[in-house]
Amino acid sequence: MADVITVLNNKGGVGKTTTCISTGAYLVALGKRVLIVDADPQANATSGIGFDPHTISAHLYHGLVNGRHPDDLIRPTQLLQLHLLPSGPDLAGATVELVPKEDREYRLRNILRHVRRRYDYILIDPPPTLDILTVNALTAADRIIIPVQCEYYALEGLAKLLSTIDLVNANLKTKIKLMGALLTMYDRTSRLHRAVAKEVRRKFPGYVFDAVIPRNVSLAEAPSFGKTILQYDPYSHGAKAYRKLAQEIVGLDKA
């Protein structure tokens, strides 16, 4: 039975999609079966794995709104054991079309029930907004990873996201847990970054991954080639950091 993990942040540009794709790739490298769910209408995870969102005829929208079975939507990728439930431009319309639907907050969870036994991990990449798509990504999740950019307002943003998770648990009868905060875009030469990292670890002891994702050119370049960092530059500092993160995740499950 898959562990369903949503990579959550309501701020763009913090490494959310990169974390979803790269972690998925390295979990596969560790012998795990992985499904990535692109729940963002921007479809960056879809294009970052090598698909053109504009040419995909059936994607997550058709599952959420039209009830299509996930077997009609899930696609294999260039990496064996890494599958994708893609997004497309139509998904933006789901935020309106889902409003009158029954169980609108649980549609994604119901879709994934059909395939959970096939995978070890399901990673969900929601939009950087708190809309019905993000709510679906939360109610479908067992645990949450929060990428935290090392900047001045990082602690405030992290606290708000944790409040959002508590709100969803209280009102939608879920039991979502925080797996960990992940420090991203870290520059060890920056005094601010070092200070923020130290403060995050102090405020949330036991809930911050040891792995720290550095600012890295290869991580920024890989999506434009439709490749994961494992395929594009496996010896880069960014790749090594995500390998460490994947090892931590597997280690947490064994603990």
Tab-separated table of C-alpha atoms in Angstrom:
chain	number	residue	atom	x	y	z
A	1	MET	CA	0.000	0.000	0.000
A	2	ALA	CA	1.473	3.323	-1.097
A	3	ASP	CA	2.461	6.066	1.284
A	4	VAL	CA	0.779	9.159	-0.193
A	5	ILE	CA	2.876	12.304	0.257
A	6	THR	CA	1.834	15.795	-0.830
A	7	VAL	CA	4.584	18.358	-1.402
A	8	LEU	CA	2.928	21.536	-0.157
A	9	ASN	CA	3.652	25.239	-0.263
A	10	ASN	CA	1.319	28.101	-1.182
A	11	LYS	CA	4.243	30.184	-2.408
A	12	GLY	CA	5.666	29.615	-5.874
A	13	GLY	CA	9.343	29.282	-6.633
A	14	VAL	CA	10.355	27.379	-3.493
A	15	GLY	CA	11.265	24.121	-5.231
A	16	LYS	CA	7.939	22.319	-4.765
A	17	THR	CA	7.744	20.692	-8.195
A	18	THR	CA	11.484	20.045	-8.328
A	19	THR	CA	11.197	18.279	-4.978
A	20	CYS	CA	8.300	16.149	-6.172
A	21	ILE	CA	10.034	15.043	-9.386
A	22	SER	CA	13.532	14.624	-7.969
A	23	THR	CA	12.414	12.759	-4.869
A	24	GLY	CA	10.311	10.453	-7.019
A	25	ALA	CA	13.263	9.704	-9.286
A	26	TYR	CA	15.557	8.846	-6.400
A	27	LEU	CA	12.947	6.714	-4.663
A	28	VAL	CA	12.840	4.721	-7.902
A	29	ALA	CA	16.645	4.515	-7.831
A	30	LEU	CA	16.265	2.966	-4.372
A	31	GLY	CA	14.030	0.259	-5.833
A	32	LYS	CA	10.628	1.770	-5.023
A	33	ARG	CA	7.553	1.950	-7.263
A	34	VAL	CA	6.461	5.577	-7.543
A	35	LEU	CA	3.514	7.505	-8.976
A	36	ILE	CA	3.731	11.277	-9.356
A	37	VAL	CA	0.384	13.077	-9.480
A	38	ASP	CA	0.489	16.488	-11.154
A	39	ALA	CA	-2.418	18.360	-9.557
A	40	ASP	CA	-1.271	21.803	-10.721
A	41	PRO	CA	-2.890	23.357	-13.839
A	42	GLN	CA	0.525	24.818	-14.709
A	43	ALA	CA	1.562	21.196	-15.375
A	44	ASN	CA	5.215	21.800	-14.528
A	45	ALA	CA	5.680	18.286	-13.176
A	46	THR	CA	4.221	16.881	-16.383
A	47	SER	CA	6.556	18.853	-18.641
A	48	GLY	CA	9.475	18.356	-16.246
A	49	ILE	CA	9.232	14.596	-16.719
A	50	GLY	CA	9.175	14.900	-20.499
A	51	PHE	CA	5.534	15.222	-21.569
A	52	ASP	CA	3.858	18.060	-23.456
A	53	PRO	CA	0.733	18.930	-21.424
A	54	HIS	CA	-0.957	20.381	-24.498
A	55	THR	CA	-0.874	17.066	-26.367
A	56	ILE	CA	-2.155	14.812	-23.568
A	57	SER	CA	-5.740	13.854	-24.345
A	58	ALA	CA	-6.650	12.450	-20.922
A	59	HIS	CA	-5.249	13.701	-17.639
A	60	LEU	CA	-6.189	14.428	-14.020
A	61	TYR	CA	-9.026	16.776	-14.990
A	62	HIS	CA	-10.874	13.890	-16.626
A	63	GLY	CA	-10.541	11.824	-13.473
A	64	LEU	CA	-11.646	14.544	-11.067
A	65	VAL	CA	-14.503	16.002	-13.097
A	66	ASN	CA	-15.608	13.191	-15.426
A	67	GLY	CA	-14.837	10.181	-13.267
A	68	ARG	CA	-12.371	8.547	-15.659
A	69	HIS	CA	-10.556	5.550	-14.187
A	70	PRO	CA	-6.889	6.222	-13.352
A	71	ASP	CA	-5.835	3.351	-15.619
A	72	ASP	CA	-6.920	5.576	-18.527
A	73	LEU	CA	-4.779	8.462	-17.263
A	74	ILE	CA	-1.538	7.116	-15.768
A	75	ARG	CA	1.487	6.988	-18.067
A	76	PRO	CA	4.892	5.319	-17.791
A	77	THR	CA	7.924	7.609	-17.938
A	78	GLN	CA	11.492	7.241	-19.144
A	79	LEU	CA	12.393	5.786	-15.730
A	80	LEU	CA	11.233	2.247	-15.110
A	81	GLN	CA	8.903	2.110	-12.076
A	82	LEU	CA	8.189	5.872	-12.234
A	83	HIS	CA	4.674	6.629	-13.460
A	84	LEU	CA	2.853	9.927	-13.955
A	85	LEU	CA	-0.761	10.966	-13.592
A	86	PRO	CA	-0.414	14.093	-15.748
A	87	SER	CA	-1.987	17.525	-15.691
A	88	GLY	CA	-3.141	19.708	-18.546
A	89	PRO	CA	-4.551	23.179	-19.224
A	90	ASP	CA	-8.136	21.976	-18.678
A	91	LEU	CA	-7.386	21.305	-15.015
A	92	ALA	CA	-7.778	25.012	-14.230
A	93	GLY	CA	-11.488	24.650	-14.975
A	94	ALA	CA	-11.836	21.970	-12.332
A	95	THR	CA	-11.667	24.598	-9.589
A	96	VAL	CA	-15.096	25.793	-10.752
A	97	GLU	CA	-16.569	22.554	-12.076
A	98	LEU	CA	-15.926	20.645	-8.850
A	99	VAL	CA	-17.892	23.091	-6.685
A	100	PRO	CA	-21.332	21.457	-7.179
A	101	LYS	CA	-19.947	17.907	-7.193
A	102	GLU	CA	-20.637	15.461	-4.398
A	103	ASP	CA	-17.552	14.679	-2.290
A	104	ARG	CA	-15.659	17.402	-4.139
A	105	GLU	CA	-12.946	17.543	-1.464
A	106	TYR	CA	-12.229	13.804	-1.714
A	107	ARG	CA	-12.198	13.190	-5.462
A	108	LEU	CA	-8.455	12.654	-5.734
A	109	ARG	CA	-8.414	10.341	-2.727
A	110	ASN	CA	-11.121	8.234	-4.365
A	111	ILE	CA	-9.142	8.071	-7.627
A	112	LEU	CA	-5.976	6.930	-5.882
A	113	ARG	CA	-7.781	4.157	-4.005
A	114	HIS	CA	-7.826	2.228	-7.283
A	115	VAL	CA	-4.026	2.220	-7.607
A	116	ARG	CA	-2.513	2.552	-4.109
A	117	ARG	CA	-1.566	-1.115	-3.915
A	118	ARG	CA	0.552	-0.871	-7.076
A	119	TYR	CA	3.012	1.652	-5.652
A	120	ASP	CA	5.267	2.169	-2.672
A	121	TYR	CA	4.974	5.965	-2.861
A	122	ILE	CA	2.541	8.393	-4.447
A	123	LEU	CA	3.828	11.978	-4.588
A	124	ILE	CA	1.340	14.785	-5.256
A	125	ASP	CA	2.316	18.190	-6.654
A	126	PRO	CA	-0.579	20.626	-5.976
A	127	PRO	CA	-0.872	24.246	-7.133
A	128	PRO	CA	0.714	26.983	-4.971
A	129	THR	CA	-2.742	28.197	-3.921
A	130	LEU	CA	-5.288	27.026	-1.372
A	131	ASP	CA	-8.076	26.037	-3.766
A	132	ILE	CA	-10.163	22.894	-4.257
A	133	LEU	CA	-7.280	21.170	-6.074
A	134	THR	CA	-4.977	21.731	-3.105
A	135	VAL	CA	-7.692	20.571	-0.708
A	136	ASN	CA	-7.967	17.371	-2.768
A	137	ALA	CA	-4.191	16.952	-2.604
A	138	LEU	CA	-4.378	17.287	1.182
A	139	THR	CA	-7.298	14.939	1.827
A	140	ALA	CA	-5.606	12.307	-0.355
A	141	ALA	CA	-2.349	12.513	1.615
A	142	ASP	CA	-1.034	10.538	4.542
A	143	ARG	CA	1.843	12.934	5.106
A	144	ILE	CA	3.122	16.318	3.963
A	145	ILE	CA	6.541	17.566	2.925
A	146	ILE	CA	6.894	21.356	3.048
A	147	PRO	CA	9.742	22.890	1.019
A	148	VAL	CA	11.007	25.959	2.859
A	149	GLN	CA	13.131	28.512	1.050
A	150	CYS	CA	15.745	30.008	3.364
A	151	GLU	CA	14.402	33.550	3.449
A	152	TYR	CA	13.204	36.076	6.012
A	153	TYR	CA	9.522	35.044	6.117
A	154	ALA	CA	10.150	31.284	6.066
A	155	LEU	CA	9.020	30.625	9.640
A	156	GLU	CA	5.822	32.614	9.228
A	157	GLY	CA	4.947	30.745	6.038
A	158	LEU	CA	5.671	27.370	7.608
A	159	ALA	CA	3.475	28.159	10.611
A	160	LYS	CA	0.585	29.156	8.322
A	161	LEU	CA	0.859	25.922	6.346
A	162	LEU	CA	0.787	23.878	9.541
A	163	SER	CA	-2.348	25.770	10.592
A	164	THR	CA	-3.902	24.928	7.224
A	165	ILE	CA	-3.179	21.230	7.758
A	166	ASP	CA	-4.777	21.399	11.226
A	167	LEU	CA	-7.811	23.131	9.716
A	168	VAL	CA	-8.236	20.445	7.063
A	169	ASN	CA	-7.890	17.677	9.655
A	170	ALA	CA	-10.477	19.310	11.903
A	171	ASN	CA	-13.070	20.026	9.223
A	172	LEU	CA	-12.636	17.214	6.695
A	173	LYS	CA	-12.001	14.320	9.087
A	174	THR	CA	-8.508	13.568	7.822
A	175	LYS	CA	-5.396	12.521	9.741
A	176	ILE	CA	-2.675	14.228	7.718
A	177	LYS	CA	0.713	14.374	9.421
A	178	LEU	CA	3.767	16.490	8.755
A	179	MET	CA	6.581	14.310	7.450
A	180	GLY	CA	9.046	17.166	7.492
A	181	ALA	CA	10.108	20.597	6.360
A	182	LEU	CA	12.749	20.630	3.631
A	183	LEU	CA	15.201	23.514	3.401
A	184	THR	CA	15.597	24.469	-0.274
A	185	MET	CA	17.655	26.837	-2.421
A	186	TYR	CA	20.216	26.974	0.363
A	187	ASP	CA	23.391	29.009	-0.054
A	188	ARG	CA	25.837	28.095	2.685
A	189	THR	CA	27.790	31.326	2.093
A	190	SER	CA	24.727	33.401	3.018
A	191	ARG	CA	24.534	34.495	6.638
A	192	LEU	CA	20.749	34.875	6.295
A	193	HIS	CA	20.339	31.344	4.961
A	194	ARG	CA	22.402	29.892	7.795
A	195	ALA	CA	20.392	31.865	10.356
A	196	VAL	CA	17.030	30.834	8.880
A	197	ALA	CA	18.049	27.177	8.705
A	198	LYS	CA	19.141	27.245	12.346
A	199	GLU	CA	15.914	28.918	13.462
A	200	VAL	CA	13.681	26.504	11.528
A	201	ARG	CA	15.435	23.554	13.173
A	202	ARG	CA	15.102	25.207	16.587
A	203	LYS	CA	11.393	25.940	16.194
A	204	PHE	CA	10.465	22.558	14.703
A	205	PRO	CA	12.802	19.984	16.279
A	206	GLY	CA	12.429	16.527	14.782
A	207	TYR	CA	10.445	17.826	11.814
A	208	VAL	CA	13.187	19.179	9.546
A	209	PHE	CA	14.960	16.860	7.130
A	210	ASP	CA	18.718	16.488	7.480
A	211	ALA	CA	18.957	16.784	3.692
A	212	VAL	CA	19.304	20.391	2.540
A	213	ILE	CA	18.705	21.284	-1.112
A	214	PRO	CA	21.293	23.772	-2.402
A	215	ARG	CA	20.949	26.393	-5.085
A	216	ASN	CA	22.084	24.418	-8.101
A	217	VAL	CA	22.218	25.199	-11.810
A	218	SER	CA	21.535	21.604	-12.838
A	219	LEU	CA	18.323	21.493	-10.797
A	220	ALA	CA	17.142	24.613	-12.618
A	221	GLU	CA	18.131	23.297	-16.059
A	222	ALA	CA	16.809	19.727	-15.895
A	223	PRO	CA	13.069	20.526	-16.382
A	224	SER	CA	13.731	22.419	-19.614
A	225	PHE	CA	15.107	19.167	-21.038
A	226	GLY	CA	12.166	17.133	-19.735
A	227	LYS	CA	14.455	15.122	-17.481
A	228	THR	CA	14.734	14.420	-13.784
A	229	ILE	CA	17.967	15.439	-12.085
A	230	LEU	CA	18.841	11.730	-11.848
A	231	GLN	CA	18.886	11.576	-15.658
A	232	TYR	CA	20.261	15.048	-16.340
A	233	ASP	CA	23.166	15.400	-13.912
A	234	PRO	CA	23.316	12.658	-11.261
A	235	TYR	CA	26.677	13.862	-9.927
A	236	SER	CA	25.554	17.431	-9.221
A	237	HIS	CA	25.207	18.758	-5.678
A	238	GLY	CA	21.450	19.023	-6.198
A	239	ALA	CA	21.179	15.387	-7.245
A	240	LYS	CA	23.167	14.224	-4.229
A	241	ALA	CA	20.904	16.242	-1.929
A	242	TYR	CA	17.744	14.649	-3.331
A	243	ARG	CA	19.296	11.197	-3.092
A	244	LYS	CA	19.884	11.894	0.604
A	245	LEU	CA	16.272	13.063	0.983
A	246	ALA	CA	14.950	9.881	-0.644
A	247	GLN	CA	17.108	7.804	1.694
A	248	GLU	CA	15.720	9.723	4.676
A	249	ILE	CA	12.148	9.120	3.555
A	250	VAL	CA	12.727	5.388	3.196
A	251	GLY	CA	14.522	5.370	6.544
A	252	LEU	CA	11.587	7.084	8.256
A	253	ASP	CA	9.251	4.403	6.936
A	254	LYS	CA	11.493	1.662	8.318
A	255	ALA	CA	11.814	3.310	11.735
